[in-house]
């Protein structure tokens, strides 16, 4: 095992001791001290130091390390480097490995058992045992628990420098950790340059702009402080004009000031006005100038060693750097000492000892860049090639070797192919599909022997489906060209056609499926089903491809078998049937989902989500059961894509059931995961559902923001998923009182839905929306016609929620006795159903009409019930209206928060059920993928609702 010996605090401290006094950073240091102090109590924030190169970020982090360590924290440290960006979890490993390696093995085993065990592959270079089935999410979760467990033993602070060079897997962890910092008491400090564009840019932005992040932006030093800094490094007394020239030439950048001063001293330049011109020339490139100056003066062995470290990367063991530099170990120690004295290497403080485990590091990243840039390109390639050979001799992992291979031109070497393929496998197992893709791409360029090329290309395509749909479509298309076996081609076609359909390239998707079907042997029933399901997805997303829906008649025969393909097909057929309000769709969806989502292609295929949508819109409880288990599976497998989809749909289900807080929590979690991964397909529906939830909660402004965030172009494109967006916009316009616009938009939704062959009022209630707006505009006839047709269709579809709503809308239009009659029917339908929000709305309208009819007593009863139900749902506008009506009817609301097991929110219930079986809060948190703090909050609420004082009473109270 190659293990980093220098721990963060040493590295950082050694940097400080040699550095000049810290100038003009009072505000930043105060903020850092406050963050440390806060962390000793609750610790809910991340502090990011953001500034260009040389502005003193690392310096501020060393202040953070000092303050945290003085306050009793163990400081865990890591630093991004250019070379290691393609090393999955490289930064995370730097952070945790030293601590774990130093730990007593027995204690470490305890720590890495349980929930933190999934973190093992990420934090240890050679984890013993363990399977490779891990994917990012379970690793992230494991890392969260590792952090929590370490902090339980002894307070820890995390410091991550040069985050702009971090690998994406580590960044994903940071993004995952952020919202969970609450209650962890772990202060986190990061530093990054704002101007470096890298693959992890999006994630870095996410971390920096998160609500939990405090950003510090250290400014350039003033003329005064610049003068002070330069003077402190010079022996002779400097003239003010000279100091001003230094300030101007460096724009107050501390690194440049420092290097300029060091150079002036080394060159024996007099700090006089007369030499100011010289300074202006040297200033902006002070670092480069200084490096070049020394490189010319130091011995050739220094140059060789410095170049070896520049190639191997910071933190290389001296033994390896010596071998690459072709120096004896004694000469390497001598050279390292000289380089430290010249301030090109970071001083480690133990220059004298010949510690073979010693690691070498440049004094500053810019020094490495300059040294590396100074190597002749041909020599650079040769050095990386040699590094590959040496690392293999030293038994470096494929992931360690691969970054060097990326810098060596292809040569058709089979060994290289093998290394890159294994590196890709490792990266993928570590939850870094993007890194795996980089390696596979380089592997293809080698190129691999012909018989492997198709395999590698197929692997690349599959990995890309997790990274980026566009890229996946390209790579899978190439894989399809290379593959010859018809069965294999069909497998590729299944993924490729889905990607193409999601990209709305339906003609190509269709061709891919049809071609694959043509060549497929008749007995391949399963693949046949999957391909037919692929074809049936197209018309659901693209209205003008309606003719493809006709295939459902022939496809039905395939569902008689019991295969993954037949189940996928069932779900697709269910969606098509539901679209046209055919109640038969429920049976099909239930059949498709019967074996559980683990027996389907999920999340790459849209089949299971189609099945869930059908069940959700039919008000069926089975929808939640199936989605719940899919959420658990997505957690286990670490599929961020799967989590986004399942949480979004579960949020929708909770919305219709009137669990608004729960719905919002799920949807927001879904959005967060969508941001953490590069998954943008789900955004459209997720934002639309979020807007609807917010509207029901009375937050119209926020709803508008959620929809605007999608940046849908005008005119609005005709694609299927946009229907939900349009539908939400319609509702928002009506609630904003913009009835004419709302009516127009509702009719647009209707036209598009119909063009899609859709008429199910459970999916899109455009007719009720249009009717309500038309009513407000005084267009009574139009309103009635729309409402009648809606009622007719809802009656056919039978689901309680849309039927109740259609009746309510009709009642609002008609008013009077017939209105009252319709509302009574609505309530009959809704009362036994899970559609509580719609139930509350019907009660409210009934109470209102009864009051107008002079039946004040009955009115008050219904209005009070509406008030209670709306309050429980968290539907504020409904509650406020019920309140007002109730007062008009001579009553006053008297809300008794519901008690007992039925009053528990879904999240509370999940927690309580676990607690009742004797699990600890920690265990529950681990099981449900939430923080301990969240569990505590849910339990406190549940105790109150259930009227119990302790855990062992829970089981009984639940029953
Ligand atoms: N406010 C300051 N007062 C005095 N010296 C400073 C100050 N800030 C930074 N320095 C010194 O300037 C040099 C460069 O600072 P540092 O390495 O922290 O920059 P950085 O922002 O981390 O750069 P990079 O982006 O390249 O990592 C160091 O020697 C540091 O000690
Ligand atoms: Mg730095």
PDB file of C-alpha atoms in Angstrom, residues 272-465:
ATOM      1  CA  UNK A 272      15.471  51.714  -5.452  1.00  0.00           C
ATOM      2  CA  UNK A 273      13.335  53.876  -7.691  1.00  0.00           C
ATOM      3  CA  UNK A 274      15.923  53.296 -10.403  1.00  0.00           C
ATOM      4  CA  UNK A 275      15.105  49.579 -10.495  1.00  0.00           C
ATOM      5  CA  UNK A 276      11.348  50.091 -10.548  1.00  0.00           C
ATOM      6  CA  UNK A 277      11.232  49.608 -14.322  1.00  0.00           C
ATOM      7  CA  UNK A 278      12.823  46.173 -13.951  1.00  0.00           C
ATOM      8  CA  UNK A 279      10.115  45.200 -11.476  1.00  0.00           C
ATOM      9  CA  UNK A 280       7.324  46.132 -13.878  1.00  0.00           C
ATOM     10  CA  UNK A 281       8.717  43.659 -16.387  1.00  0.00           C
ATOM     11  CA  UNK A 282       9.234  40.822 -13.915  1.00  0.00           C
ATOM     12  CA  UNK A 283       6.164  41.358 -11.742  1.00  0.00           C
ATOM     13  CA  UNK A 284       3.226  39.694 -13.506  1.00  0.00           C
ATOM     14  CA  UNK A 285       5.284  36.580 -14.187  1.00  0.00           C
ATOM     15  CA  UNK A 286       7.199  36.546 -10.943  1.00  0.00           C
ATOM     16  CA  UNK A 287       6.596  32.882 -10.241  1.00  0.00           C
ATOM     17  CA  UNK A 288       7.746  31.702 -13.649  1.00  0.00           C
ATOM     18  CA  UNK A 289      10.709  34.033 -13.557  1.00  0.00           C
ATOM     19  CA  UNK A 290      11.753  32.767 -10.193  1.00  0.00           C
ATOM     20  CA  UNK A 291      11.409  29.113 -11.172  1.00  0.00           C
ATOM     21  CA  UNK A 292      13.408  29.658 -14.339  1.00  0.00           C
ATOM     22  CA  UNK A 293      16.037  31.570 -12.475  1.00  0.00           C
ATOM     23  CA  UNK A 294      16.559  28.741 -10.018  1.00  0.00           C
ATOM     24  CA  UNK A 295      16.336  26.012 -12.555  1.00  0.00           C
ATOM     25  CA  UNK A 296      19.261  27.577 -14.371  1.00  0.00           C
ATOM     26  CA  UNK A 297      21.296  27.844 -11.225  1.00  0.00           C
ATOM     27  CA  UNK A 298      20.610  24.590  -9.426  1.00  0.00           C
ATOM     28  CA  UNK A 299      22.443  21.402 -10.255  1.00  0.00           C
ATOM     29  CA  UNK A 300      21.201  19.130 -13.078  1.00  0.00           C
ATOM     30  CA  UNK A 301      20.060  16.596 -10.515  1.00  0.00           C
ATOM     31  CA  UNK A 302      17.697  19.211  -9.044  1.00  0.00           C
ATOM     32  CA  UNK A 303      16.229  19.791 -12.464  1.00  0.00           C
ATOM     33  CA  UNK A 304      15.810  16.053 -13.005  1.00  0.00           C
ATOM     34  CA  UNK A 305      14.115  15.529  -9.662  1.00  0.00           C
ATOM     35  CA  UNK A 306      11.818  18.537 -10.047  1.00  0.00           C
ATOM     36  CA  UNK A 307      10.752  17.300 -13.488  1.00  0.00           C
ATOM     37  CA  UNK A 308      10.142  13.799 -12.172  1.00  0.00           C
ATOM     38  CA  UNK A 309       7.846  15.154  -9.459  1.00  0.00           C
ATOM     39  CA  UNK A 310       6.110  17.394 -11.987  1.00  0.00           C
ATOM     40  CA  UNK A 311       5.340  14.287 -14.061  1.00  0.00           C
ATOM     41  CA  UNK A 312       4.431  11.947 -11.203  1.00  0.00           C
ATOM     42  CA  UNK A 313       2.392  14.598  -9.430  1.00  0.00           C
ATOM     43  CA  UNK A 314       2.664  16.246  -6.048  1.00  0.00           C
ATOM     44  CA  UNK A 315       3.077  13.958  -3.087  1.00  0.00           C
ATOM     45  CA  UNK A 316       5.154  11.366  -4.920  1.00  0.00           C
ATOM     46  CA  UNK A 317       7.380   9.189  -2.754  1.00  0.00           C
ATOM     47  CA  UNK A 318      10.999  10.225  -3.060  1.00  0.00           C
ATOM     48  CA  UNK A 319      11.986   6.686  -4.035  1.00  0.00           C
ATOM     49  CA  UNK A 320       9.718   6.750  -7.079  1.00  0.00           C
ATOM     50  CA  UNK A 321      10.738  10.250  -8.107  1.00  0.00           C
ATOM     51  CA  UNK A 322      14.401   9.234  -7.814  1.00  0.00           C
ATOM     52  CA  UNK A 323      13.892   6.218 -10.054  1.00  0.00           C
ATOM     53  CA  UNK A 324      12.078   8.234 -12.689  1.00  0.00           C
ATOM     54  CA  UNK A 325      14.761  10.917 -12.509  1.00  0.00           C
ATOM     55  CA  UNK A 326      17.449   8.204 -12.762  1.00  0.00           C
ATOM     56  CA  UNK A 327      19.132   9.465  -9.610  1.00  0.00           C
ATOM     57  CA  UNK A 328      20.628   7.499  -6.784  1.00  0.00           C
ATOM     58  CA  UNK A 329      18.572   7.831  -3.630  1.00  0.00           C
ATOM     59  CA  UNK A 330      21.364   9.839  -1.969  1.00  0.00           C
ATOM     60  CA  UNK A 331      21.434  12.286  -4.858  1.00  0.00           C
ATOM     61  CA  UNK A 332      17.668  12.554  -4.709  1.00  0.00           C
ATOM     62  CA  UNK A 333      17.825  13.530  -1.035  1.00  0.00           C
ATOM     63  CA  UNK A 334      20.482  16.126  -1.825  1.00  0.00           C
ATOM     64  CA  UNK A 335      18.460  17.535  -4.696  1.00  0.00           C
ATOM     65  CA  UNK A 336      15.293  17.637  -2.590  1.00  0.00           C
ATOM     66  CA  UNK A 337      17.157  19.583   0.074  1.00  0.00           C
ATOM     67  CA  UNK A 338      18.392  22.149  -2.459  1.00  0.00           C
ATOM     68  CA  UNK A 339      14.954  22.499  -3.988  1.00  0.00           C
ATOM     69  CA  UNK A 340      13.475  23.108  -0.561  1.00  0.00           C
ATOM     70  CA  UNK A 341      16.039  25.754   0.182  1.00  0.00           C
ATOM     71  CA  UNK A 342      15.227  27.459  -3.085  1.00  0.00           C
ATOM     72  CA  UNK A 343      11.593  27.357  -2.019  1.00  0.00           C
ATOM     73  CA  UNK A 344      10.618  25.301  -5.058  1.00  0.00           C
ATOM     74  CA  UNK A 345       9.693  22.279  -2.956  1.00  0.00           C
ATOM     75  CA  UNK A 346       7.644  22.602   0.168  1.00  0.00           C
ATOM     76  CA  UNK A 347       9.822  22.350   3.270  1.00  0.00           C
ATOM     77  CA  UNK A 348       8.914  19.319   5.342  1.00  0.00           C
ATOM     78  CA  UNK A 349      10.978  20.266   8.348  1.00  0.00           C
ATOM     79  CA  UNK A 350      13.005  17.040   8.424  1.00  0.00           C
ATOM     80  CA  UNK A 351      15.417  17.722   5.579  1.00  0.00           C
ATOM     81  CA  UNK A 352      18.238  16.050   7.428  1.00  0.00           C
ATOM     82  CA  UNK A 353      16.714  12.612   7.925  1.00  0.00           C
ATOM     83  CA  UNK A 354      16.813  10.110   5.085  1.00  0.00           C
ATOM     84  CA  UNK A 355      13.251   8.951   5.452  1.00  0.00           C
ATOM     85  CA  UNK A 356      12.487   6.664   2.502  1.00  0.00           C
ATOM     86  CA  UNK A 357       8.772   7.202   2.949  1.00  0.00           C
ATOM     87  CA  UNK A 358       9.245  10.898   2.370  1.00  0.00           C
ATOM     88  CA  UNK A 359       6.961  12.511  -0.160  1.00  0.00           C
ATOM     89  CA  UNK A 360       7.829  15.441  -2.353  1.00  0.00           C
ATOM     90  CA  UNK A 361       5.666  18.410  -3.097  1.00  0.00           C
ATOM     91  CA  UNK A 362       6.104  21.693  -4.910  1.00  0.00           C
ATOM     92  CA  UNK A 363       5.879  24.825  -2.819  1.00  0.00           C
ATOM     93  CA  UNK A 364       3.013  26.027  -4.955  1.00  0.00           C
ATOM     94  CA  UNK A 365       0.902  24.590  -7.790  1.00  0.00           C
ATOM     95  CA  UNK A 366       2.133  27.322 -10.107  1.00  0.00           C
ATOM     96  CA  UNK A 367       5.681  26.127  -9.544  1.00  0.00           C
ATOM     97  CA  UNK A 368       4.675  22.668 -10.733  1.00  0.00           C
ATOM     98  CA  UNK A 369       2.929  24.110 -13.764  1.00  0.00           C
ATOM     99  CA  UNK A 370       6.047  26.092 -14.678  1.00  0.00           C
ATOM    100  CA  UNK A 371       8.419  23.171 -14.227  1.00  0.00           C
ATOM    101  CA  UNK A 372       6.107  20.854 -16.162  1.00  0.00           C
ATOM    102  CA  UNK A 373       5.671  23.417 -18.917  1.00  0.00           C
ATOM    103  CA  UNK A 374       9.446  23.689 -19.168  1.00  0.00           C
ATOM    104  CA  UNK A 375       9.860  20.042 -20.171  1.00  0.00           C
ATOM    105  CA  UNK A 376      10.243  19.457 -23.890  1.00  0.00           C
ATOM    106  CA  UNK A 377       6.953  17.888 -25.159  1.00  0.00           C
ATOM    107  CA  UNK A 378       8.693  14.803 -26.500  1.00  0.00           C
ATOM    108  CA  UNK A 379      10.511  14.290 -23.213  1.00  0.00           C
ATOM    109  CA  UNK A 380       7.230  14.758 -21.388  1.00  0.00           C
ATOM    110  CA  UNK A 381       5.616  11.913 -23.293  1.00  0.00           C
ATOM    111  CA  UNK A 382       8.650   9.727 -22.699  1.00  0.00           C
ATOM    112  CA  UNK A 383       8.507  10.527 -18.984  1.00  0.00           C
ATOM    113  CA  UNK A 384       4.832   9.608 -18.709  1.00  0.00           C
ATOM    114  CA  UNK A 385       5.495   6.414 -20.640  1.00  0.00           C
ATOM    115  CA  UNK A 386       8.260   5.526 -18.244  1.00  0.00           C
ATOM    116  CA  UNK A 387       6.021   6.450 -15.312  1.00  0.00           C
ATOM    117  CA  UNK A 388       3.541   3.897 -16.619  1.00  0.00           C
ATOM    118  CA  UNK A 389       6.194   1.173 -16.659  1.00  0.00           C
ATOM    119  CA  UNK A 390       7.469   2.065 -13.228  1.00  0.00           C
ATOM    120  CA  UNK A 391       4.032   2.300 -11.647  1.00  0.00           C
ATOM    121  CA  UNK A 392       3.262  -1.137 -13.012  1.00  0.00           C
ATOM    122  CA  UNK A 393       6.471  -2.473 -11.522  1.00  0.00           C
ATOM    123  CA  UNK A 394       5.501  -0.902  -8.232  1.00  0.00           C
ATOM    124  CA  UNK A 395       2.119  -2.556  -8.553  1.00  0.00           C
ATOM    125  CA  UNK A 396       0.219   0.654  -8.821  1.00  0.00           C
ATOM    126  CA  UNK A 397      -3.487   0.147  -9.429  1.00  0.00           C
ATOM    127  CA  UNK A 398      -4.824   0.587 -12.974  1.00  0.00           C
ATOM    128  CA  UNK A 399      -6.490   3.755 -11.751  1.00  0.00           C
ATOM    129  CA  UNK A 400      -3.084   5.143 -10.753  1.00  0.00           C
ATOM    130  CA  UNK A 401      -1.509   4.184 -14.052  1.00  0.00           C
ATOM    131  CA  UNK A 402      -4.325   5.425 -16.257  1.00  0.00           C
ATOM    132  CA  UNK A 403      -3.795   9.186 -15.788  1.00  0.00           C
ATOM    133  CA  UNK A 404      -0.318   8.775 -17.286  1.00  0.00           C
ATOM    134  CA  UNK A 405      -1.632   6.738 -20.179  1.00  0.00           C
ATOM    135  CA  UNK A 406      -3.997   9.574 -20.984  1.00  0.00           C
ATOM    136  CA  UNK A 407      -0.927  11.677 -21.661  1.00  0.00           C
ATOM    137  CA  UNK A 408       0.834   9.167 -23.875  1.00  0.00           C
ATOM    138  CA  UNK A 409      -0.085   8.870 -27.561  1.00  0.00           C
ATOM    139  CA  UNK A 410      -1.848   5.674 -28.644  1.00  0.00           C
ATOM    140  CA  UNK A 411       0.329   2.831 -29.884  1.00  0.00           C
ATOM    141  CA  UNK A 412      -1.885  -0.207 -30.321  1.00  0.00           C
ATOM    142  CA  UNK A 413      -0.446  -1.805 -27.195  1.00  0.00           C
ATOM    143  CA  UNK A 414      -2.590  -4.644 -25.848  1.00  0.00           C
ATOM    144  CA  UNK A 415      -1.275  -4.192 -22.321  1.00  0.00           C
ATOM    145  CA  UNK A 416      -2.356  -0.580 -22.361  1.00  0.00           C
ATOM    146  CA  UNK A 417      -5.797  -1.667 -23.510  1.00  0.00           C
ATOM    147  CA  UNK A 418      -6.020  -4.116 -20.629  1.00  0.00           C
ATOM    148  CA  UNK A 419      -4.943  -1.513 -18.060  1.00  0.00           C
ATOM    149  CA  UNK A 420      -7.406   1.062 -19.305  1.00  0.00           C
ATOM    150  CA  UNK A 421     -10.245  -1.419 -19.349  1.00  0.00           C
ATOM    151  CA  UNK A 422      -9.522  -2.391 -15.781  1.00  0.00           C
ATOM    152  CA  UNK A 423      -9.126   1.253 -14.753  1.00  0.00           C
ATOM    153  CA  UNK A 424     -12.520   1.933 -16.284  1.00  0.00           C
ATOM    154  CA  UNK A 425     -14.049  -0.970 -14.362  1.00  0.00           C
ATOM    155  CA  UNK A 426     -12.558   0.322 -11.138  1.00  0.00           C
ATOM    156  CA  UNK A 427     -13.713   3.862 -11.765  1.00  0.00           C
ATOM    157  CA  UNK A 428     -17.186   2.597 -12.563  1.00  0.00           C
ATOM    158  CA  UNK A 429     -17.288   0.487  -9.421  1.00  0.00           C
ATOM    159  CA  UNK A 430     -16.219   3.585  -7.519  1.00  0.00           C
ATOM    160  CA  UNK A 431     -19.197   5.431  -8.862  1.00  0.00           C
ATOM    161  CA  UNK A 432     -17.384   7.533 -11.443  1.00  0.00           C
ATOM    162  CA  UNK A 433     -18.952   6.731 -14.794  1.00  0.00           C
ATOM    163  CA  UNK A 434     -17.473   9.889 -16.270  1.00  0.00           C
ATOM    164  CA  UNK A 435     -13.955   8.796 -15.406  1.00  0.00           C
ATOM    165  CA  UNK A 436     -14.695   5.308 -16.691  1.00  0.00           C
ATOM    166  CA  UNK A 437     -15.794   6.892 -19.961  1.00  0.00           C
ATOM    167  CA  UNK A 438     -12.536   8.864 -20.215  1.00  0.00           C
ATOM    168  CA  UNK A 439     -10.521   5.685 -19.818  1.00  0.00           C
ATOM    169  CA  UNK A 440     -12.600   3.716 -22.310  1.00  0.00           C
ATOM    170  CA  UNK A 441     -12.366   6.487 -24.852  1.00  0.00           C
ATOM    171  CA  UNK A 442      -8.602   6.513 -24.540  1.00  0.00           C
ATOM    172  CA  UNK A 443      -8.665   2.736 -24.770  1.00  0.00           C
ATOM    173  CA  UNK A 444     -10.524   2.923 -28.082  1.00  0.00           C
ATOM    174  CA  UNK A 445      -7.934   5.329 -29.417  1.00  0.00           C
ATOM    175  CA  UNK A 446      -5.139   2.864 -28.648  1.00  0.00           C
ATOM    176  CA  UNK A 447      -6.943   0.992 -30.485  1.00  0.00           C
ATOM    177  CA  UNK A 448      -7.827  -2.383 -28.978  1.00  0.00           C
ATOM    178  CA  UNK A 449      -7.538  -5.539 -31.109  1.00  0.00           C
ATOM    179  CA  UNK A 450     -10.495  -5.790 -33.488  1.00  0.00           C
ATOM    180  CA  UNK A 451     -12.217  -8.543 -31.550  1.00  0.00           C
ATOM    181  CA  UNK A 452     -12.276  -6.349 -28.422  1.00  0.00           C
ATOM    182  CA  UNK A 453     -13.247  -3.064 -30.042  1.00  0.00           C
ATOM    183  CA  UNK A 454     -16.969  -3.754 -30.142  1.00  0.00           C
ATOM    184  CA  UNK A 455     -16.944  -4.839 -26.487  1.00  0.00           C
ATOM    185  CA  UNK A 456     -15.140  -1.699 -25.383  1.00  0.00           C
ATOM    186  CA  UNK A 457     -17.412   0.499 -27.432  1.00  0.00           C
ATOM    187  CA  UNK A 458     -20.511  -1.180 -25.959  1.00  0.00           C
ATOM    188  CA  UNK A 459     -19.068  -0.695 -22.480  1.00  0.00           C
ATOM    189  CA  UNK A 460     -18.515   2.963 -23.241  1.00  0.00           C
ATOM    190  CA  UNK A 461     -22.064   3.361 -24.488  1.00  0.00           C
ATOM    191  CA  UNK A 462     -23.512   1.756 -21.381  1.00  0.00           C
ATOM    192  CA  UNK A 463     -21.400   3.922 -19.089  1.00  0.00           C
ATOM    193  CA  UNK A 464     -22.421   7.003 -21.021  1.00  0.00           C
ATOM    194  CA  UNK A 465     -26.114   6.370 -20.389  1.00  0.00           C
TER     195      UNK A 465
END
